[in-house]
Each structure stands twice: as C-alpha cells, then as structure tokens.
Short mmCIF file of C-alpha atoms and ligand atoms in Angstrom, two decimals:
data_model
loop_
_atom_site.label_atom_id
_atom_site.label_comp_id
_atom_site.label_asym_id
_atom_site.label_seq_id
_atom_site.Cartn_x
_atom_site.Cartn_y
_atom_site.Cartn_z
CA MET V 1 -83.89 -30.21 53.67
CA LYS V 2 -80.21 -31.15 53.20
CA SER V 3 -78.46 -32.27 56.37
CA LEU V 4 -75.44 -30.65 57.96
CA ALA V 5 -72.98 -31.91 60.55
CA VAL V 6 -71.35 -29.30 62.80
CA TYR V 7 -67.71 -29.73 63.95
CA ILE V 8 -66.34 -27.39 66.63
CA HIS V 9 -62.59 -27.43 67.33
CA TRP V 10 -61.11 -26.63 70.76
CA PRO V 11 -57.35 -26.32 70.15
CA PHE V 12 -55.94 -26.49 73.69
CA CYS V 13 -54.46 -29.38 75.69
CA LYS V 14 -52.76 -29.66 79.06
CA SER V 15 -49.69 -31.16 77.43
CA LYS V 16 -48.68 -32.23 73.94
CA CYS V 17 -48.58 -36.00 73.42
CA PRO V 18 -45.47 -37.17 71.54
CA TYR V 19 -47.41 -38.98 68.78
CA CYS V 20 -50.00 -36.28 68.08
CA ASP V 21 -50.08 -34.03 65.01
CA PHE V 22 -53.58 -32.66 65.60
CA ASN V 23 -54.00 -28.89 65.81
CA SER V 24 -53.50 -28.86 69.57
CA HIS V 25 -51.53 -26.40 71.68
CA VAL V 26 -50.50 -25.87 75.27
CA ARG V 27 -51.18 -22.37 76.62
CA GLU V 28 -50.75 -21.09 80.17
CA GLN V 29 -53.89 -18.98 79.89
CA VAL V 30 -56.91 -19.04 77.66
CA GLU V 31 -59.12 -15.97 77.61
CA GLN V 32 -62.32 -17.92 77.94
CA GLU V 33 -64.84 -15.14 77.33
CA ARG V 34 -63.08 -14.08 74.13
CA TRP V 35 -62.98 -17.69 72.92
CA LYS V 36 -66.64 -18.26 73.67
CA ALA V 37 -67.70 -15.09 71.83
CA ALA V 38 -65.48 -15.89 68.83
CA LEU V 39 -66.66 -19.49 68.47
CA LEU V 40 -70.26 -18.26 68.61
CA ALA V 41 -69.49 -15.60 65.99
CA GLU V 42 -67.93 -18.10 63.57
CA LEU V 43 -70.82 -20.50 64.11
CA ARG V 44 -73.23 -17.69 63.11
CA HIS V 45 -71.10 -16.90 60.07
CA MET V 46 -71.26 -20.56 58.98
CA HIS V 47 -75.01 -20.48 59.43
CA ALA V 48 -75.28 -17.47 57.13
CA GLN V 49 -73.63 -19.59 54.37
CA THR V 50 -75.84 -22.62 55.03
CA PRO V 51 -79.22 -21.39 56.29
CA ASP V 52 -81.53 -24.03 54.76
CA ARG V 53 -80.16 -27.08 56.49
CA ARG V 54 -81.12 -29.50 59.21
CA VAL V 55 -78.30 -30.18 61.65
CA SER V 56 -77.73 -33.92 62.07
CA SER V 57 -74.90 -33.92 64.65
CA ILE V 58 -72.55 -31.72 66.67
CA PHE V 59 -69.01 -32.85 67.48
CA PHE V 60 -66.65 -31.07 69.88
CA GLY V 61 -63.15 -32.22 68.87
CA GLY V 62 -59.64 -31.15 69.63
CA GLY V 63 -57.30 -30.60 71.21
CA THR V 64 -59.09 -31.38 74.43
CA PRO V 65 -62.63 -29.97 74.32
CA SER V 66 -63.39 -31.44 77.74
CA LEU V 67 -61.16 -28.61 79.04
CA MET V 68 -63.59 -26.10 77.52
CA PRO V 69 -65.80 -24.34 80.08
CA GLN V 70 -69.14 -26.13 80.13
CA ASP V 71 -71.02 -22.90 79.65
CA THR V 72 -69.11 -22.36 76.36
CA ALA V 73 -70.17 -25.81 75.15
CA GLY V 74 -73.72 -25.11 76.39
CA ALA V 75 -73.87 -21.74 74.63
CA LEU V 76 -72.67 -23.30 71.36
CA ILE V 77 -75.22 -26.10 71.58
CA GLU V 78 -78.00 -23.58 72.29
CA GLU V 79 -76.86 -21.43 69.39
CA VAL V 80 -76.96 -24.39 66.97
CA HIS V 81 -80.57 -25.02 68.07
CA ARG V 82 -81.43 -21.34 67.65
CA LEU V 83 -79.87 -21.09 64.17
CA TRP V 84 -80.91 -24.32 62.44
CA PRO V 85 -83.63 -26.94 62.75
CA THR V 86 -82.14 -30.19 64.06
CA VAL V 87 -82.96 -33.88 63.68
CA ASP V 88 -84.74 -35.71 66.48
CA GLY V 89 -82.28 -37.24 68.91
CA LEU V 90 -79.45 -34.97 67.75
CA GLU V 91 -76.10 -36.66 68.47
CA ILE V 92 -73.81 -34.30 70.44
CA THR V 93 -70.33 -35.78 71.03
CA LEU V 94 -67.53 -34.46 73.21
CA GLU V 95 -63.96 -35.77 73.06
CA ALA V 96 -62.64 -36.06 76.60
CA ASN V 97 -59.39 -37.04 78.27
CA PRO V 98 -59.66 -39.30 81.32
CA THR V 99 -58.18 -36.88 83.87
CA SER V 100 -59.89 -36.01 87.12
CA VAL V 101 -60.43 -32.35 86.21
CA GLU V 102 -62.37 -33.29 83.14
CA MET V 103 -64.33 -36.07 84.82
CA ALA V 104 -65.49 -33.60 87.45
CA ASN V 105 -67.22 -31.70 84.66
CA PHE V 106 -69.15 -34.61 83.14
CA THR V 107 -72.38 -33.71 84.96
CA ALA V 108 -72.27 -30.16 83.64
CA PHE V 109 -71.48 -31.29 80.08
CA ALA V 110 -74.40 -33.73 80.18
CA LYS V 111 -76.63 -30.93 81.44
CA ALA V 112 -75.42 -28.70 78.61
CA GLY V 113 -76.73 -31.30 76.13
CA VAL V 114 -73.75 -33.55 75.38
CA ASN V 115 -75.16 -37.06 74.90
CA ARG V 116 -72.13 -38.97 73.67
CA VAL V 117 -68.58 -38.94 74.95
CA SER V 118 -65.46 -40.24 73.25
CA LEU V 119 -62.70 -40.88 75.79
CA GLY V 120 -59.00 -40.87 74.91
CA VAL V 121 -58.02 -43.88 77.00
CA GLN V 122 -55.25 -44.93 74.54
CA SER V 123 -54.11 -47.93 76.62
CA LEU V 124 -55.00 -50.04 79.64
CA ARG V 125 -51.31 -50.70 80.39
CA ALA V 126 -49.26 -48.38 82.64
CA ASP V 127 -46.01 -48.72 80.64
CA ALA V 128 -47.84 -47.89 77.40
CA LEU V 129 -49.51 -44.81 78.92
CA GLU V 130 -46.08 -43.64 79.99
CA PHE V 131 -44.60 -44.29 76.55
CA LEU V 132 -47.52 -42.39 74.95
CA GLY V 133 -46.90 -39.48 77.31
CA ARG V 134 -50.41 -39.55 78.74
CA GLU V 135 -51.35 -37.68 81.90
CA HIS V 136 -53.72 -40.34 83.27
CA SER V 137 -53.26 -43.74 84.92
CA VAL V 138 -54.94 -47.06 84.10
CA ASP V 139 -57.18 -46.69 87.17
CA GLY V 140 -58.00 -43.13 86.11
CA ALA V 141 -59.02 -44.40 82.68
CA LYS V 142 -61.24 -47.10 84.18
CA ALA V 143 -62.87 -44.59 86.52
CA ALA V 144 -63.50 -42.25 83.59
CA ILE V 145 -65.11 -45.03 81.55
CA GLU V 146 -67.39 -45.85 84.48
CA LEU V 147 -68.34 -42.18 84.86
CA ALA V 148 -68.96 -41.84 81.13
CA ARG V 149 -71.24 -44.88 81.30
CA THR V 150 -73.32 -43.37 84.09
CA HIS V 151 -73.42 -39.77 82.78
CA PHE V 152 -74.05 -40.13 79.05
CA PRO V 153 -76.48 -42.26 77.04
CA ARG V 154 -73.64 -43.28 74.67
CA TYR V 155 -69.90 -43.56 75.16
CA SER V 156 -66.88 -44.76 73.26
CA PHE V 157 -63.18 -44.88 73.98
CA ASP V 158 -60.02 -44.81 71.88
CA LEU V 159 -57.09 -47.19 72.17
CA ILE V 160 -53.78 -47.03 70.30
CA TYR V 161 -52.26 -50.42 69.45
CA ALA V 162 -49.48 -51.81 67.21
CA ARG V 163 -47.13 -50.11 69.63
CA PRO V 164 -43.37 -50.87 69.66
CA GLY V 165 -42.76 -54.39 70.97
CA GLN V 166 -46.46 -55.19 71.53
CA THR V 167 -47.10 -58.90 71.00
CA LEU V 168 -50.31 -60.51 69.75
CA ASP V 169 -50.92 -62.12 73.14
CA GLU V 170 -50.43 -58.84 74.98
CA TRP V 171 -52.86 -57.03 72.69
CA ALA V 172 -55.39 -59.88 72.93
CA ASP V 173 -55.33 -59.54 76.76
CA GLU V 174 -55.64 -55.77 76.68
CA LEU V 175 -58.46 -55.98 74.16
CA GLU V 176 -60.34 -58.50 76.32
CA GLU V 177 -60.17 -56.03 79.21
CA ALA V 178 -61.27 -53.21 76.94
CA LEU V 179 -64.24 -55.23 75.74
CA ASP V 180 -65.34 -55.79 79.35
CA LEU V 181 -65.37 -52.02 79.81
CA ALA V 182 -66.81 -51.10 76.40
CA GLY V 183 -70.28 -49.82 75.69
CA GLU V 184 -71.63 -49.73 72.16
CA HIS V 185 -68.60 -48.27 70.36
CA LEU V 186 -64.79 -48.45 70.29
CA SER V 187 -62.16 -46.67 68.17
CA LEU V 188 -58.97 -48.71 67.83
CA TYR V 189 -56.10 -47.02 66.00
CA GLN V 190 -52.77 -48.48 65.00
CA LEU V 191 -49.98 -46.14 66.12
CA THR V 192 -48.77 -44.04 63.20
CA ILE V 193 -45.61 -41.95 63.23
CA GLU V 194 -46.54 -38.49 62.02
CA GLU V 195 -44.02 -35.93 60.83
CA ASN V 196 -43.32 -33.00 63.16
CA THR V 197 -44.03 -34.98 66.30
CA ALA V 198 -41.64 -35.94 69.08
CA PHE V 199 -42.13 -39.61 68.12
CA TYR V 200 -41.07 -38.88 64.55
CA HIS V 201 -37.70 -37.55 65.66
CA ALA V 202 -37.19 -40.30 68.26
CA TYR V 203 -38.11 -42.98 65.70
CA LYS V 204 -35.78 -41.53 63.04
CA LYS V 205 -32.94 -41.64 65.56
CA GLY V 206 -33.66 -45.32 66.24
CA GLY V 207 -35.25 -44.64 69.63
CA PHE V 208 -37.78 -47.45 69.09
CA ILE V 209 -38.78 -49.98 66.47
CA MET V 210 -42.28 -50.08 65.02
CA PRO V 211 -44.06 -53.35 64.17
CA ASP V 212 -43.40 -54.48 60.59
CA GLU V 213 -46.16 -54.96 58.00
CA ALA V 214 -46.78 -58.62 58.86
CA GLU V 215 -47.03 -57.84 62.59
CA SER V 216 -49.42 -54.92 61.99
CA GLU V 217 -51.54 -57.12 59.77
CA ALA V 218 -51.75 -59.87 62.37
CA LEU V 219 -52.72 -57.33 65.05
CA TYR V 220 -55.40 -55.86 62.78
CA ARG V 221 -56.87 -59.28 61.96
CA LEU V 222 -56.96 -60.23 65.63
CA THR V 223 -58.70 -56.95 66.43
CA GLU V 224 -61.43 -57.44 63.84
CA GLN V 225 -61.97 -61.03 64.88
CA GLU V 226 -62.29 -60.18 68.57
CA MET V 227 -64.63 -57.28 67.91
CA LEU V 228 -66.91 -59.43 65.77
CA VAL V 229 -67.01 -62.17 68.40
CA HIS V 230 -68.20 -59.54 70.90
CA GLY V 231 -70.84 -58.07 68.56
CA LEU V 232 -68.98 -54.87 67.72
CA PHE V 233 -69.14 -54.61 63.96
CA PRO V 234 -66.08 -53.15 62.17
CA TYR V 235 -67.98 -50.46 60.27
CA GLU V 236 -64.90 -48.39 59.36
CA VAL V 237 -61.15 -49.06 59.22
CA SER V 238 -60.62 -48.18 62.91
CA ASN V 239 -64.16 -47.99 64.28
CA TYR V 240 -66.33 -50.73 65.78
CA ALA V 241 -69.94 -50.50 66.90
CA ARG V 242 -73.03 -52.46 67.73
CA PRO V 243 -75.45 -52.07 64.79
CA GLY V 244 -77.13 -48.65 64.96
CA GLU V 245 -74.54 -47.27 67.39
CA GLU V 246 -72.03 -45.97 64.83
CA SER V 247 -70.78 -42.39 65.26
CA ARG V 248 -73.34 -40.53 63.15
CA HIS V 249 -71.08 -37.50 62.96
CA ASN V 250 -68.08 -39.41 61.59
CA LEU V 251 -70.35 -41.31 59.18
CA SER V 252 -71.25 -37.91 57.67
CA TYR V 253 -67.60 -37.49 56.63
CA TRP V 254 -67.28 -40.98 55.25
CA VAL V 255 -70.50 -40.95 53.21
CA GLY V 256 -69.71 -37.47 51.86
CA ASP V 257 -72.43 -35.42 53.58
CA ASP V 258 -71.95 -31.70 54.18
CA TYR V 259 -70.29 -30.43 57.36
CA VAL V 260 -69.18 -27.06 58.70
CA GLY V 261 -65.96 -26.67 60.68
CA VAL V 262 -65.82 -23.99 63.37
CA GLY V 263 -62.69 -23.07 65.39
CA PRO V 264 -58.96 -23.00 64.50
CA GLY V 265 -57.89 -25.22 61.61
CA ALA V 266 -61.33 -26.80 61.21
CA HIS V 267 -62.22 -28.20 57.79
CA GLY V 268 -65.62 -28.15 56.14
CA ARG V 269 -67.27 -29.53 53.01
CA LEU V 270 -70.35 -27.66 51.84
CA THR V 271 -72.53 -27.92 48.78
CA ILE V 272 -73.46 -24.37 47.85
CA ASP V 273 -75.60 -23.71 44.75
CA GLY V 274 -74.76 -27.24 43.66
CA VAL V 275 -71.00 -26.71 43.99
CA ARG V 276 -69.04 -28.75 46.51
CA THR V 277 -66.80 -26.35 48.42
CA ALA V 278 -63.82 -27.07 50.70
CA THR V 279 -63.39 -24.73 53.65
CA GLN V 280 -60.67 -24.33 56.24
CA THR V 281 -60.10 -21.80 58.99
CA LEU V 282 -56.77 -20.38 60.16
CA LYS V 283 -54.80 -22.95 62.14
CA SER V 284 -53.02 -20.75 64.66
CA PRO V 285 -55.26 -20.24 67.73
CA GLU V 286 -54.11 -16.63 68.18
CA ARG V 287 -54.54 -15.65 64.53
CA TRP V 288 -57.89 -17.42 64.41
CA LEU V 289 -59.09 -15.49 67.46
CA GLU V 290 -57.91 -12.11 66.14
CA ASN V 291 -59.47 -12.63 62.72
CA THR V 292 -62.74 -13.90 64.09
CA GLU V 293 -62.99 -10.92 66.42
CA LYS V 294 -62.33 -8.57 63.50
CA GLN V 295 -64.52 -10.08 60.80
CA GLY V 296 -66.75 -12.71 62.40
CA HIS V 297 -64.84 -15.68 60.99
CA ALA V 298 -61.29 -16.85 60.23
CA ILE V 299 -61.96 -18.76 57.01
CA GLU V 300 -58.71 -19.06 55.09
CA VAL V 301 -59.81 -21.46 52.36
CA TRP V 302 -63.16 -21.30 50.53
CA GLN V 303 -62.46 -23.32 47.44
CA PRO V 304 -64.90 -24.92 44.99
CA ILE V 305 -63.83 -28.50 44.25
CA ASP V 306 -64.02 -29.84 40.69
CA HIS V 307 -66.01 -33.00 39.97
CA THR V 308 -62.95 -35.20 39.66
CA THR V 309 -61.51 -34.11 43.01
CA GLU V 310 -64.92 -34.49 44.62
CA ALA V 311 -65.34 -38.00 43.22
CA GLU V 312 -61.82 -38.93 44.36
CA GLU V 313 -62.50 -37.69 47.87
CA ARG V 314 -65.76 -39.61 48.03
CA LEU V 315 -64.04 -42.76 46.76
CA MET V 316 -61.29 -42.46 49.39
CA MET V 317 -63.82 -41.94 52.17
CA GLY V 318 -66.32 -44.56 50.95
CA LEU V 319 -63.70 -47.30 50.74
CA ARG V 320 -62.97 -46.79 54.46
CA LEU V 321 -66.47 -48.04 55.23
CA ARG V 322 -67.25 -51.71 55.56
CA SER V 323 -70.57 -51.08 53.79
CA GLY V 324 -68.59 -49.64 50.87
CA ILE V 325 -69.87 -47.36 48.13
CA ASP V 326 -73.33 -47.55 46.66
CA TYR V 327 -73.00 -46.99 42.88
CA ALA V 328 -76.36 -45.21 42.53
CA GLY V 329 -75.71 -42.82 45.44
CA PHE V 330 -72.22 -42.11 44.16
CA MET V 331 -73.51 -41.29 40.69
CA ALA V 332 -76.25 -39.05 42.11
CA SER V 333 -73.80 -37.05 44.21
CA ASN V 334 -71.07 -36.37 41.65
CA GLY V 335 -71.98 -37.86 38.29
CA TRP V 336 -69.34 -40.60 38.30
CA ASP V 337 -70.46 -44.09 37.30
CA LEU V 338 -67.89 -46.12 39.21
CA ARG V 339 -68.56 -49.16 37.01
CA THR V 340 -67.07 -47.35 34.03
CA ALA V 341 -64.96 -44.58 35.62
CA LEU V 342 -62.44 -46.99 37.17
CA ASP V 343 -60.06 -49.16 35.15
CA ALA V 344 -62.01 -52.43 34.74
CA GLY V 345 -58.80 -54.47 34.47
CA LYS V 346 -57.44 -53.18 37.77
CA VAL V 347 -60.77 -53.58 39.54
CA ALA V 348 -60.99 -57.20 38.32
CA LEU V 349 -57.40 -57.84 39.44
CA TYR V 350 -57.99 -56.45 42.95
CA GLN V 351 -61.21 -58.43 43.15
CA SER V 352 -59.42 -61.67 42.27
CA ASN V 353 -56.63 -60.79 44.74
CA GLY V 354 -59.26 -60.55 47.45
CA LEU V 355 -58.84 -56.80 48.05
CA LEU V 356 -62.18 -55.64 46.64
CA GLU V 357 -65.69 -57.06 46.76
CA ILE V 358 -68.09 -56.14 43.99
CA SER V 359 -71.85 -56.63 43.85
CA ASP V 360 -74.51 -55.28 41.47
CA THR V 361 -74.99 -52.28 43.71
CA HIS V 362 -71.79 -51.79 45.75
CA LEU V 363 -68.01 -51.57 45.64
CA ARG V 364 -66.32 -52.35 48.93
CA THR V 365 -62.97 -53.32 50.39
CA THR V 366 -62.32 -56.65 52.07
CA LEU V 367 -60.35 -56.87 55.32
CA GLN V 368 -57.28 -57.59 53.16
CA GLY V 369 -58.07 -54.47 51.12
CA ARG V 370 -58.47 -52.28 54.19
CA LEU V 371 -54.99 -53.36 55.32
CA VAL V 372 -53.51 -51.70 52.22
CA LEU V 373 -56.20 -49.05 51.85
CA ASN V 374 -54.00 -46.07 51.02
CA ARG V 375 -52.08 -47.89 48.31
CA LEU V 376 -55.23 -49.52 46.95
CA THR V 377 -57.08 -46.20 46.69
CA ALA V 378 -54.08 -44.51 45.08
CA GLU V 379 -53.86 -47.30 42.46
CA LEU V 380 -57.58 -47.08 41.67
CA LEU V 381 -57.36 -43.30 41.32
CA ARG V 382 -54.29 -43.44 39.08
CA THR V 383 -56.37 -45.08 36.40
CA ALA V 384 -59.63 -43.20 36.95
C1 SAM T 1 -58.15 -35.67 68.35
S1 SAM T 1 -57.30 -37.00 68.96
C2 SAM T 1 -57.46 -36.86 70.68
C3 SAM T 1 -58.54 -36.33 71.46
C4 SAM T 1 -58.20 -36.16 72.93
N1 SAM T 1 -57.47 -34.97 73.15
C5 SAM T 1 -57.37 -37.29 73.46
O1 SAM T 1 -56.16 -37.20 73.49
O2 SAM T 1 -57.97 -38.26 73.86
C6 SAM T 1 -58.33 -38.39 68.59
C7 SAM T 1 -57.65 -39.75 68.66
O3 SAM T 1 -56.74 -39.95 67.62
C8 SAM T 1 -55.85 -40.99 67.99
N2 SAM T 1 -54.51 -40.62 67.53
C9 SAM T 1 -53.96 -39.40 67.51
N3 SAM T 1 -52.71 -39.46 67.00
C10 SAM T 1 -52.47 -40.75 66.69
C11 SAM T 1 -51.36 -41.46 66.12
N4 SAM T 1 -50.24 -40.85 65.77
N5 SAM T 1 -51.48 -42.80 65.93
C12 SAM T 1 -52.62 -43.43 66.26
N6 SAM T 1 -53.69 -42.82 66.81
C13 SAM T 1 -53.62 -41.50 67.01
C14 SAM T 1 -55.92 -41.12 69.50
O4 SAM T 1 -56.48 -42.36 69.85
C15 SAM T 1 -56.83 -39.99 69.91
O5 SAM T 1 -57.64 -40.31 71.00
S1 SF4 T 2 -53.61 -36.71 71.71
FE1 SF4 T 2 -55.21 -35.41 72.55
S2 SF4 T 2 -54.36 -34.64 74.51
FE2 SF4 T 2 -52.64 -35.42 73.33
S3 SF4 T 2 -51.88 -33.62 72.26
FE3 SF4 T 2 -53.27 -34.68 70.84
S4 SF4 T 2 -55.21 -33.71 71.11
FE4 SF4 T 2 -53.93 -33.14 72.90
#
C-alpha cells in the first residue's frame, strides 16, 4: 500500500514576525467550531481522493498550530486513524511557539496523540529575539524546551542564524548553548529576506546589512562542523539529526513521496492513477473556510504534472538531502535516467569543482554544493 503523509495548516498567529512570509495571519477572533468542522471536512475530502493509502506521518504546521484548540488537533488525529490505516509508531508533529499559553497546553496535545514537537525558538539571545520580533524571552524558550523534553518522546527546535552583524564567535557560543539543550533534532536556518515582509522593506531602505556570501558560507561551515562533532548528522540543508531521528514527515517531501495538504494554502503532491498531481487550497483563511463549508474542500489547484516537471521537482528536492538521489529509485518514480538525462559535461565539471559527488548508485551534493544549491540545481536543469 502506497504511503501518504498528511499536512494540516493552521493559519493563525498572535502577531506577524517581520521576516515571515508563511501563510500566517493575525485575527482577533477565530470561530473555533467552524474551523474544526471545516478542517475535518477537507480531511475527509482528501481521503476520498486517496483511499488506498497508509498514512506515514501527520504534521500540524502554520501559522501557529499550538494555538489550535487541543480538541481540534485531537479530532483531526482521530479522524486520520478512522479514515486510513497508519504505520506503526505514526509520527505526529506539532509546530509550537515558546509562549506560556502554548506551553500550558503541552499535556493536552500529548494526550491528543502528538508525539513530536518542533519549537520556534529562533534565538537564545535577547537582542536577536527582539530584532526578530518574537513574543518570547530567552528564559521562556529554555523553559519551553525543557517542557517539550518532558512531555513528548521527540522534540526539535528552530534557530535562525546569519543575522545582521552576527560574528562567527557569537554564533559558535549560541550554538554551543543550543546543543546543550538539544534532543535528537535541530533545524538551523540562515535568515532570508523574503519579499512582502517587513524585513524586506526595512532592508531595501538600508535599515540593516545582511552577511555577505563569504560570511554566510563561514557560518554554514561552522554549523555543520559543530553539529557533526555533537553527533547530529546534517541530513538536509538546514536539518540535523541523530541517525534515525530525522523528521519522517519532511523526508517524505524531499524523497518525493505523496502528501495531502489540508487547511488554507496547503500544498499536496499525489499520485493518482499513475499521474503525479499538484494540489493547493485557497490561501485566504476566510475564503478557505467559506468554500470548505459550501463544498467540503477549498482546493484551488488540482493539476497533473508532466514527467519533466516531476523529474525536476524530484531533482531539486533530492539534492537537498545529504544522502542524495538514488539513480534506480529516481528512474522507477519518473522514468528519468539521471546518468544520461543531465549534461555529462556539466556534471563532470561540478564534480571536479567539488560541488557534486557521484557514485555508481547516487548523485549527491557536497557541503560546497549545498552552499550554492539553488544556482547549482538551476544550472543542472538548464541542460536537462
Ligand atoms: C512555519 S515557520 C514557524 C512556525 C512557528 N509559528 C514559529 O514561529 O515558530 C517554520 C520556521 O521557518 C523558519 N523561518 C521562517 N521564515 C524564515 C526566514 N525568513 N528566514 C529564515 N528562517 C525562517 C523559522 O525558524 C520558523 O520557525
Ligand atoms: S514565524 Fe511563526 S509566529 Fe511568526 S508569523 Fe511566521 S508562522 Fe507566525
């Protein structure tokens, strides 16, 4: 039975962080019963399209899903179990912000079935939390990590580095502290300036200066080195885990498995009658709710993807992974033989430049390659 990962999007936050371009919104009031019923309805609709599957993971993302009533999360988890068979030890992740309101609900979320929490700590420095517009303090973050450790079998937290003015020594110190607090997984993202965010406008006006390429590279190298020393393997560009403790849900995206996306603006990739299909729901929370109440779903895009686009997507995702792309698996999923589909001259050049590593069975990026991943992938695809 083909596996299926289930993503559920909760689009609300207490405030909008200046760097964030996720589909997240601040609303004075959320009609909780309507939202619960609509999310359940869209989940059932997705099941009707994908009945013969085994669910391999559930991920509550956002927005801030830890602000979701626990009985909504519980009802959705129960409904997944009622609709599909699931794998043993189903991974159920909740993204949470380290504020006291959300921490108070950890017991109830654990009781509802959540067994992995991903905390948005973002920094262990007070000035950085202020710059990032976060609502929690350093002590609050540490308390949340401790609570996550005691309430859930698995926990991870996110940090944002390569911040304006951050030196290598400062990051090394912060990372040391983070490693003392870490469990089996960490997500470490370099700050990116996204269009349509408050940071974008401030940056364009010269409000702050971002690290240059050489500084970002040095910070990235230091990060990988430190993680490896502490036994956290860099299994994806920004994700580090002890072996076997990777996020199974996120791995589904990167290896090209099928997933459904429920809730406003959620994406999905489904193989239906052998055709890979891209799905997306309406982004606006209000329009999503209205449409779902009317017709049981708010799917806006249901688009078969041609083989070339599918292969390109899989290449982009696969190169993010340290384990790389397995030629045989790639060929089986979309018919592309990567050994002949890509320009041999370019591949050889990038291999000799130390950006790609090639074995009889795999194509993978080196650390140097991951530093220029977007440009490298674009170049490979231009010749494919
Ligand atoms: C869906 S978001 C946030 C989930 C949760 N609401 C929170 O704030 O913790 C997931 C993660 O993406 C990262 N992120 C979001 N925007 C970013 C940006 N512009 N640059 C770097 N990392 C970013 C943050 O670390 C964040 O925790
Ligand atoms: S970073 Fe998290 S809390 Fe901040 S606006 Fe984005 S989703 Fe909401």
